[in-house]
Amino acid sequence: LLYMAAMTARRSATWQAFYQRQLDRGLSNIQSLVALARKLARVAFALLKNGSEYRPQIRQEGCNAT
């Protein structure tokens, strides 16, 4: 399920840069999608844990390395 979400997210403006960085690091397409799926899971868990809403501008202002 997260893999399918990552396939969609890799085309969004918010997550495309993260996906491309994984490819640039030498990861394969599948490995990059799994890394993105894991990142999405971590974000979803944090949102549920804190009871907050997703705000993409926070992601864009954050650290570029994550």
XYZ file of C-alpha atoms in Angstrom:
66
model
C 0.000 0.000 0.000
C 2.791 2.434 0.869
C 4.629 1.437 -2.288
C 1.633 2.493 -4.367
C 1.436 5.770 -2.449
C 5.131 6.345 -3.164
C 4.568 5.744 -6.876
C 2.052 8.579 -6.860
C 4.021 10.833 -4.494
C 7.173 10.715 -6.631
C 5.340 12.813 -9.218
C 4.209 15.475 -6.755
C 6.129 18.704 -6.343
C 6.524 18.043 -2.619
C 8.237 14.649 -2.886
C 9.823 14.688 -6.333
C 13.075 16.223 -5.074
C 13.435 13.571 -2.355
C 12.879 10.796 -4.895
C 15.367 12.334 -7.333
C 18.025 12.659 -4.606
C 17.704 8.945 -3.930
C 18.226 8.191 -7.613
C 21.199 10.573 -7.725
C 22.750 8.701 -4.793
C 22.798 5.596 -6.986
C 19.728 3.814 -5.672
C 17.636 1.885 -8.175
C 14.095 2.899 -9.048
C 12.638 0.303 -6.664
C 15.021 1.241 -3.835
C 14.159 4.919 -4.277
C 10.444 4.140 -4.147
C 10.904 2.088 -0.977
C 12.876 4.948 0.602
C 10.059 7.330 -0.311
C 7.442 4.904 1.040
C 9.345 4.725 4.328
C 9.514 8.519 4.479
C 5.767 8.762 3.847
C 5.124 6.246 6.627
C 7.229 8.279 9.051
C 5.375 11.471 8.142
C 1.983 9.756 8.471
C 2.915 8.331 11.872
C 4.097 11.732 13.118
C 0.870 13.370 11.948
C -1.247 10.756 13.713
C 0.883 10.899 16.848
C 0.693 14.687 17.097
C -2.868 15.009 15.816
C -1.802 17.599 13.272
C -2.521 18.223 9.610
C -0.045 17.790 6.776
C 1.419 21.085 5.614
C 3.762 20.717 2.618
C 5.359 24.131 3.160
C 6.936 22.823 6.376
C 8.513 19.971 4.404
C 9.893 22.408 1.846
C 11.354 24.706 4.512
C 12.956 21.814 6.398
C 16.345 20.254 6.025
C 17.178 19.282 2.440
C 19.055 16.191 3.578
C 15.919 14.456 4.871
